Coordinates of N, CA and C in Angstrom, one line a residue:
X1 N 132.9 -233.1 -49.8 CA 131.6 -233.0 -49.1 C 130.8 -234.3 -49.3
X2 N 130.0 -234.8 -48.7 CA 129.8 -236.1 -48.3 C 128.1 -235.6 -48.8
X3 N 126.7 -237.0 -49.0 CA 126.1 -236.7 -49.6 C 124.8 -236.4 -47.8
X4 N 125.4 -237.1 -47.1 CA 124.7 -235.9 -46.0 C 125.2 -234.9 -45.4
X5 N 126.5 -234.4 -46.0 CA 126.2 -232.8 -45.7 C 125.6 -232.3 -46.7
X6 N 125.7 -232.6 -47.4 CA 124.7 -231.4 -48.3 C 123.4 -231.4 -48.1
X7 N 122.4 -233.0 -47.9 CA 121.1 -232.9 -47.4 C 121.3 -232.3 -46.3
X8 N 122.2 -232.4 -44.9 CA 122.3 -231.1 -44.0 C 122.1 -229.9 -44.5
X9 N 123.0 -229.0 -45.0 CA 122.7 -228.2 -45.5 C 122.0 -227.5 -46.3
X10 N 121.5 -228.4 -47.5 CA 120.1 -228.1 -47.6 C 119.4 -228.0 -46.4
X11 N 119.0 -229.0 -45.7 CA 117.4 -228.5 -44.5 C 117.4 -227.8 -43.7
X12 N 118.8 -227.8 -43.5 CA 119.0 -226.5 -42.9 C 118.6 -225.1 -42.8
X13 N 119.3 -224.9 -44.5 CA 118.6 -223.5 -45.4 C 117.5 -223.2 -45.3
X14 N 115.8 -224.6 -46.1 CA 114.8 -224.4 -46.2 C 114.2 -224.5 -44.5
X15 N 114.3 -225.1 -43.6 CA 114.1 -224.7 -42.5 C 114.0 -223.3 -41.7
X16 N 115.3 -223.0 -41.9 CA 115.8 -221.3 -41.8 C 114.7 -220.5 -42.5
X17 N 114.7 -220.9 -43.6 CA 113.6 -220.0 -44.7 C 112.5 -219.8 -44.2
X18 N 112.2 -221.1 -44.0 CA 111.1 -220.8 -43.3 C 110.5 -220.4 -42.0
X19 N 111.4 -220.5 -41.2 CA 111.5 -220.0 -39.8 C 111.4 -218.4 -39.6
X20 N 112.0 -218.0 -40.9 CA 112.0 -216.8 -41.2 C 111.1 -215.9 -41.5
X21 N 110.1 -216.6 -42.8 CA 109.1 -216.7 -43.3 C 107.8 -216.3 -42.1
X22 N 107.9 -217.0 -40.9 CA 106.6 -217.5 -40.4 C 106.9 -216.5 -39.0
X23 N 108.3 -216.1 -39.0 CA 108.5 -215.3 -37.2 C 107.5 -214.5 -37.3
X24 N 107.1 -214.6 -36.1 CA 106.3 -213.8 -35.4 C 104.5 -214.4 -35.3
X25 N 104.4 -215.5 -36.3 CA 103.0 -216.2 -36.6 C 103.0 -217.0 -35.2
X26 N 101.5 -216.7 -35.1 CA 101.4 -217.3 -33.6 C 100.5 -218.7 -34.1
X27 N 100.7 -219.1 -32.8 CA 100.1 -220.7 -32.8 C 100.8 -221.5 -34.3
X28 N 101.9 -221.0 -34.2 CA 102.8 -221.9 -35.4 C 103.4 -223.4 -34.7
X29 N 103.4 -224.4 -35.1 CA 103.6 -225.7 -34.0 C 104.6 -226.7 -35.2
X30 N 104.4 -226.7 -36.6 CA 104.7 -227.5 -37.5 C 105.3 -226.9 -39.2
X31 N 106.2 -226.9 -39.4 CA 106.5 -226.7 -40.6 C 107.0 -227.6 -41.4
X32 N 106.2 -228.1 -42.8 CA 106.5 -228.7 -43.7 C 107.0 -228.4 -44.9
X33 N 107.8 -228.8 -45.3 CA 108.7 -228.6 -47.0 C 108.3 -229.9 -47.6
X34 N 108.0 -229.3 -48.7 CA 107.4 -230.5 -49.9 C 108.7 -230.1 -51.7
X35 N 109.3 -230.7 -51.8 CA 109.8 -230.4 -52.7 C 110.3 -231.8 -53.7
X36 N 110.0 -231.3 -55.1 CA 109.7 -232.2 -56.3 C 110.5 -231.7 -57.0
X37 N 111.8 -232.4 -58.0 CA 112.2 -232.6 -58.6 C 112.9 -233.5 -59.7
X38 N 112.3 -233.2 -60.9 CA 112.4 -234.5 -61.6 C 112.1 -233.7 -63.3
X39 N 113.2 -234.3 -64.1 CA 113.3 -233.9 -65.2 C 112.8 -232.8 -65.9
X40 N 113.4 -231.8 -65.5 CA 113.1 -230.3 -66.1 C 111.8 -230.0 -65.3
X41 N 111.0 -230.4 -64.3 CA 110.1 -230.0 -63.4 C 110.7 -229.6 -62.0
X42 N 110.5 -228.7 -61.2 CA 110.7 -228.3 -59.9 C 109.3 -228.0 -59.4
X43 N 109.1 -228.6 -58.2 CA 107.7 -227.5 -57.8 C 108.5 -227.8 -56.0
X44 N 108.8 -226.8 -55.5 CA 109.1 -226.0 -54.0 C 108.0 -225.7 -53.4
X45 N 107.8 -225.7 -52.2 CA 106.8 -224.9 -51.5 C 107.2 -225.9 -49.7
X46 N 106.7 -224.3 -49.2 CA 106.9 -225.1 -47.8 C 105.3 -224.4 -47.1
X47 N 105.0 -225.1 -46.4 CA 103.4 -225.4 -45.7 C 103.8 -224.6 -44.2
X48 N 102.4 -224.5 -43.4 CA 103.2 -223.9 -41.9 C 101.7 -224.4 -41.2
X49 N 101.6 -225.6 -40.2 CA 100.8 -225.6 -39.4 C 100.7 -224.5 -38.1
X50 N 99.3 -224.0 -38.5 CA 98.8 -222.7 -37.5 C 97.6 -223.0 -36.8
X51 N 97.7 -222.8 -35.6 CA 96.0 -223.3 -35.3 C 95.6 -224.6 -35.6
X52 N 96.5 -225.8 -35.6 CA 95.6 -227.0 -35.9 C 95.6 -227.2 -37.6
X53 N 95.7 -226.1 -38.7 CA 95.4 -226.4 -40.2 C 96.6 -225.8 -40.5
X54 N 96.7 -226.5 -41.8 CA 98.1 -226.8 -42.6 C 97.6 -225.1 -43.4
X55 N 98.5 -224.4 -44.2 CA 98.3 -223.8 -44.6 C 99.3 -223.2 -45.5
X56 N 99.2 -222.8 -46.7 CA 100.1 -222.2 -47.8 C 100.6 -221.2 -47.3
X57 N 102.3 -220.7 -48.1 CA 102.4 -219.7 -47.2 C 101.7 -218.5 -47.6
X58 N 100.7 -217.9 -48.6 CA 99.9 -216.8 -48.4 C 98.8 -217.0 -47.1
X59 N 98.9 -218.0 -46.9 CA 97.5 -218.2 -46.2 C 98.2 -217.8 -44.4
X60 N 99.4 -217.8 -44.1 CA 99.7 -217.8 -42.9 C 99.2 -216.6 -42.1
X61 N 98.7 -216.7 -40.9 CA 98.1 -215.2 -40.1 C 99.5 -214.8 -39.3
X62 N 99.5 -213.3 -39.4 CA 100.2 -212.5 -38.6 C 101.7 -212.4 -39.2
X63 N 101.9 -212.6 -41.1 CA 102.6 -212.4 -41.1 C 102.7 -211.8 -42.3
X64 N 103.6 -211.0 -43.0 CA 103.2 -210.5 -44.4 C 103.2 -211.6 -45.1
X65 N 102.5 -211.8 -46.2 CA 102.2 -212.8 -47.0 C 101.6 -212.1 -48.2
X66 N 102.3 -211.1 -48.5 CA 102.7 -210.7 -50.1 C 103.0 -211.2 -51.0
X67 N 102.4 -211.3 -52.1 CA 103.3 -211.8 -53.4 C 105.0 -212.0 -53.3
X68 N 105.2 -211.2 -53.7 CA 106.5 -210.9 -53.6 C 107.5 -211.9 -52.6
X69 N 106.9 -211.7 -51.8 CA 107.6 -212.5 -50.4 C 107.3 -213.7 -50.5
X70 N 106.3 -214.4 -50.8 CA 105.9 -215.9 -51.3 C 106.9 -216.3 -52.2
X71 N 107.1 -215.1 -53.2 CA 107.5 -215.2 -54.5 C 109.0 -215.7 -53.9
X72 N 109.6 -214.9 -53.3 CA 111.3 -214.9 -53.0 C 111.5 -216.1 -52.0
X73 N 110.5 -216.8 -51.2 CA 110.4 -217.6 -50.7 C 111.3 -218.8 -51.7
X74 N 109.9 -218.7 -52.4 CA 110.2 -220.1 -53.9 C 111.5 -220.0 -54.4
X75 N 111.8 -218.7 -54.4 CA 112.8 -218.7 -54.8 C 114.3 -218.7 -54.6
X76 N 114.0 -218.7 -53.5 CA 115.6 -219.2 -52.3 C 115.5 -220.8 -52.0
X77 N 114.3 -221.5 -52.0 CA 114.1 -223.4 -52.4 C 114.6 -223.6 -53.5
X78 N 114.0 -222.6 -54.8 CA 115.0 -223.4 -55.5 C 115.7 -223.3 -56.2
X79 N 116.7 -221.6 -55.3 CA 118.2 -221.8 -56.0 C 118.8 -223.1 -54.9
X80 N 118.7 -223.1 -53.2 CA 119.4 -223.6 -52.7 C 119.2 -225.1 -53.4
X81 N 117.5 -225.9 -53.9 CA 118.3 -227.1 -54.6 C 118.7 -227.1 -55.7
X82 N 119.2 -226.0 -56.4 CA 119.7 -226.4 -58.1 C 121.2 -226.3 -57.2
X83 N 121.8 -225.7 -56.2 CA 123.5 -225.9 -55.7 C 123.5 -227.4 -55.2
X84 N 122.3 -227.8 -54.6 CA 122.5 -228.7 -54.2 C 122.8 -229.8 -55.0
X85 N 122.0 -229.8 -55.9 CA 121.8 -230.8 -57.8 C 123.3 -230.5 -57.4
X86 N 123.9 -229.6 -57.9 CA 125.0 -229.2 -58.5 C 126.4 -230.3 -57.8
X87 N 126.0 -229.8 -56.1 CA 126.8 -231.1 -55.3 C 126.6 -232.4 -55.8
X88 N 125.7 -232.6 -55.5 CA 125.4 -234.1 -55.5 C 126.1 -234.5 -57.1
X89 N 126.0 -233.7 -58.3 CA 126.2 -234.5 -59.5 C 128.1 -234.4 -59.3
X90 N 128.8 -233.0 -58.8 CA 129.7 -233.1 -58.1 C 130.4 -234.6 -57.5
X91 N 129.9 -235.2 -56.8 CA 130.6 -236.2 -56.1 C 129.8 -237.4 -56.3
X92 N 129.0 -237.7 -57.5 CA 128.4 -238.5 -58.1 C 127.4 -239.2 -57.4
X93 N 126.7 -238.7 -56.6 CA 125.5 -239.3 -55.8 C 124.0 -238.8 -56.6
X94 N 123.2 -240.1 -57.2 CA 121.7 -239.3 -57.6 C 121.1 -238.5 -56.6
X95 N 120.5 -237.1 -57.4 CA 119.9 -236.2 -56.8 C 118.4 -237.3 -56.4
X96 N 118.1 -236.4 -55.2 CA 116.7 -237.4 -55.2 C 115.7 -236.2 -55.6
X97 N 114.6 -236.8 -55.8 CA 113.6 -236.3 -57.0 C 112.4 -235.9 -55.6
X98 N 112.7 -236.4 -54.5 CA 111.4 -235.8 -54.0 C 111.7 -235.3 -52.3
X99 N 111.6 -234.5 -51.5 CA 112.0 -234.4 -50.4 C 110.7 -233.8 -49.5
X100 N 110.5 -235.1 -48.5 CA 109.3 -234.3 -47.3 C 110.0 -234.5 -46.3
X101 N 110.1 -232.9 -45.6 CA 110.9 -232.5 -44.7 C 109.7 -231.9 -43.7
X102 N 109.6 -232.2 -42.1 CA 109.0 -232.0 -41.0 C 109.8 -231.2 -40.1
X103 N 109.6 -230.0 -39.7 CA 110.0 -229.4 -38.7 C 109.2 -229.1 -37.6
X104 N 109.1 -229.6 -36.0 CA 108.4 -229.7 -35.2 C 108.6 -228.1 -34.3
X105 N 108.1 -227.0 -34.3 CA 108.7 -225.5 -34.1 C 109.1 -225.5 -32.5
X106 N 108.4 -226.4 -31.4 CA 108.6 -226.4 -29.9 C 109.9 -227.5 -29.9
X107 N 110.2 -228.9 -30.6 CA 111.3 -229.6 -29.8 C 112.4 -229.4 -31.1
X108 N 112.4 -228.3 -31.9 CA 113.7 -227.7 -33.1 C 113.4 -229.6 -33.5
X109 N 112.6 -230.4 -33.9 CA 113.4 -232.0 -34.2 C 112.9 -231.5 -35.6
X110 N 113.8 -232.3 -36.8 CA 113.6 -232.7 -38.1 C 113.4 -233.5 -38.5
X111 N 112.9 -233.8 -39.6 CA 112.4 -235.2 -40.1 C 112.3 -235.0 -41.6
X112 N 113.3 -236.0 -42.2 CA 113.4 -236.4 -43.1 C 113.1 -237.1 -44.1
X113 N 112.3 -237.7 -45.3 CA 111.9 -238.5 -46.0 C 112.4 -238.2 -47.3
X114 N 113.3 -238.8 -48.4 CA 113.5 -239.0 -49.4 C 113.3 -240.0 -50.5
X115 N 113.0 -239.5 -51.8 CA 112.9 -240.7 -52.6 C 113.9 -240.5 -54.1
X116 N 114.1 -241.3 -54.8 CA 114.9 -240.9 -55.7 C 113.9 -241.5 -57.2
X117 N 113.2 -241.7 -56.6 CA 112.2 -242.2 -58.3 C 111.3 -241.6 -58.2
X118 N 110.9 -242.0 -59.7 CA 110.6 -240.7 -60.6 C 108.9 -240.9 -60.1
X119 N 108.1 -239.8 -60.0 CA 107.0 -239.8 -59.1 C 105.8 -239.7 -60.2
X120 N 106.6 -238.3 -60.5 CA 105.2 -237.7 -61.7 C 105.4 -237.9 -63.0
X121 N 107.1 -237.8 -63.4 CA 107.1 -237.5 -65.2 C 106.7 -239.0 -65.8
X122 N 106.2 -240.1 -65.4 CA 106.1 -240.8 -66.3 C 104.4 -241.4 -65.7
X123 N 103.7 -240.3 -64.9 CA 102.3 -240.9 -64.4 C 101.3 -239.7 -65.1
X124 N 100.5 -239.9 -66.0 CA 99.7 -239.3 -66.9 C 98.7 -238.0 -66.0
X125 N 98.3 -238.7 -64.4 CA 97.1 -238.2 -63.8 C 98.0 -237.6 -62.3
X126 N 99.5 -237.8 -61.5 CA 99.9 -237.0 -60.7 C 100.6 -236.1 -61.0
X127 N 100.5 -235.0 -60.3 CA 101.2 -233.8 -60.5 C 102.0 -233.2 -58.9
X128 N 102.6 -232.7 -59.2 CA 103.8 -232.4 -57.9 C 102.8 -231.5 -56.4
X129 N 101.8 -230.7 -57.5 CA 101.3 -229.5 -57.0 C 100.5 -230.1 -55.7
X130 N 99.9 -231.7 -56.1 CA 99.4 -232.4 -55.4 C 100.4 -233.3 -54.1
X131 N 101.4 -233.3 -54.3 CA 102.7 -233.7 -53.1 C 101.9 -233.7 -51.8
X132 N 101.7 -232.7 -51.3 CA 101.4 -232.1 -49.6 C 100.3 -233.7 -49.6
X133 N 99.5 -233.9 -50.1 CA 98.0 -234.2 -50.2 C 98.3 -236.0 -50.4
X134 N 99.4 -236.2 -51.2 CA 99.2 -237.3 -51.2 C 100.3 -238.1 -50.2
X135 N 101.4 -237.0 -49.2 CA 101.6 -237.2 -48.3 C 101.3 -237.0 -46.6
X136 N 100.1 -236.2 -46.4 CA 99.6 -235.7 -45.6 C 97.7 -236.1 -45.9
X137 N 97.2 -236.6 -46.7 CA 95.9 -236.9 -47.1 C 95.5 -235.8 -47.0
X138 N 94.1 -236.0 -46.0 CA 93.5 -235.4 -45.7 C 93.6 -233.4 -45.0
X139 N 94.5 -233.9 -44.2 CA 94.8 -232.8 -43.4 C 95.9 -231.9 -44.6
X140 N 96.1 -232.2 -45.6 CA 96.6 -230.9 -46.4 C 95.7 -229.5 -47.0
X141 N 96.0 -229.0 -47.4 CA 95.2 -227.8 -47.9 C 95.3 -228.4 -49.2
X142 N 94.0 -228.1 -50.1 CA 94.5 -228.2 -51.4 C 94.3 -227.0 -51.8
X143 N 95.6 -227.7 -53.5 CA 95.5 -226.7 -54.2 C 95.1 -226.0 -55.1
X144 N 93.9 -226.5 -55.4 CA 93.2 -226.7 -56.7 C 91.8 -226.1 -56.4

């Protein structure tokens, strides 16, 4: 397996997830995945533009947005990237530490951005939880 099939595969999955996640939410137009990984830290989460505003997935309208379901959300991000880790150290390619993924819901297009250095573990004042915000500025929801 080659090191873009597995980023295939991966965005595939979290895409799916979320597609899943959001069926039936109206005026859904944009789905974003923000995911951080970097020495013993994970922070997963995928975003869903509705109406013009970005929004967490409890916050999405028209769809259950239970605990639970948020919860299992996170938690299908991040078994699918610890198999993915698992590839990549597999066929000796560095895992990359940060992934912003764009899914456009009308033209199915994806969009990709990766980095492989280290973002937060060695910066005193950023935190992952902040990702959405310091790649989306303004138009992110915060989380805080």
């Amino acid at each position: 397996m080659t090191e873009q099939q597995i980023l295939d595969d991966l965005v595939s999955s979290w895409v799916s997830l979320a597609l899943e996640y959001a069926q039936g939410a109206p005026d859904l137009t944009t789905i974003y995945i923000y995911v951080s990984s970097e020495r013993g830290s994970v922070y997963p989460e995928m975003f869903f533009e509705q109406g013009g505003e970005i929004r967490y997935p409890s916050d999405v309208v028209g769809v259950d947005t239970g605990v639970e379901r948020v919860r299992s959300v996170h938690r299908f991000q991040f078994e699918d990237l610890r198999a993915a880790e698992a590839r990549f150290s597999e066929i000796g390619v560095p895992q990359p530490t940060e992934y912003r993924i764009t899914f456009d819901v009308a033209t199915r297009r994806t969009d990709m951005t990766l980095s492989r250095e280290l973002i937060y573990a060695n910066d005193p004042v950023k935190v992952p939880e902040r990702g959405l915000q310091y790649w989306l500025g303004d138009r992110a929801p915060q989380p805080f």
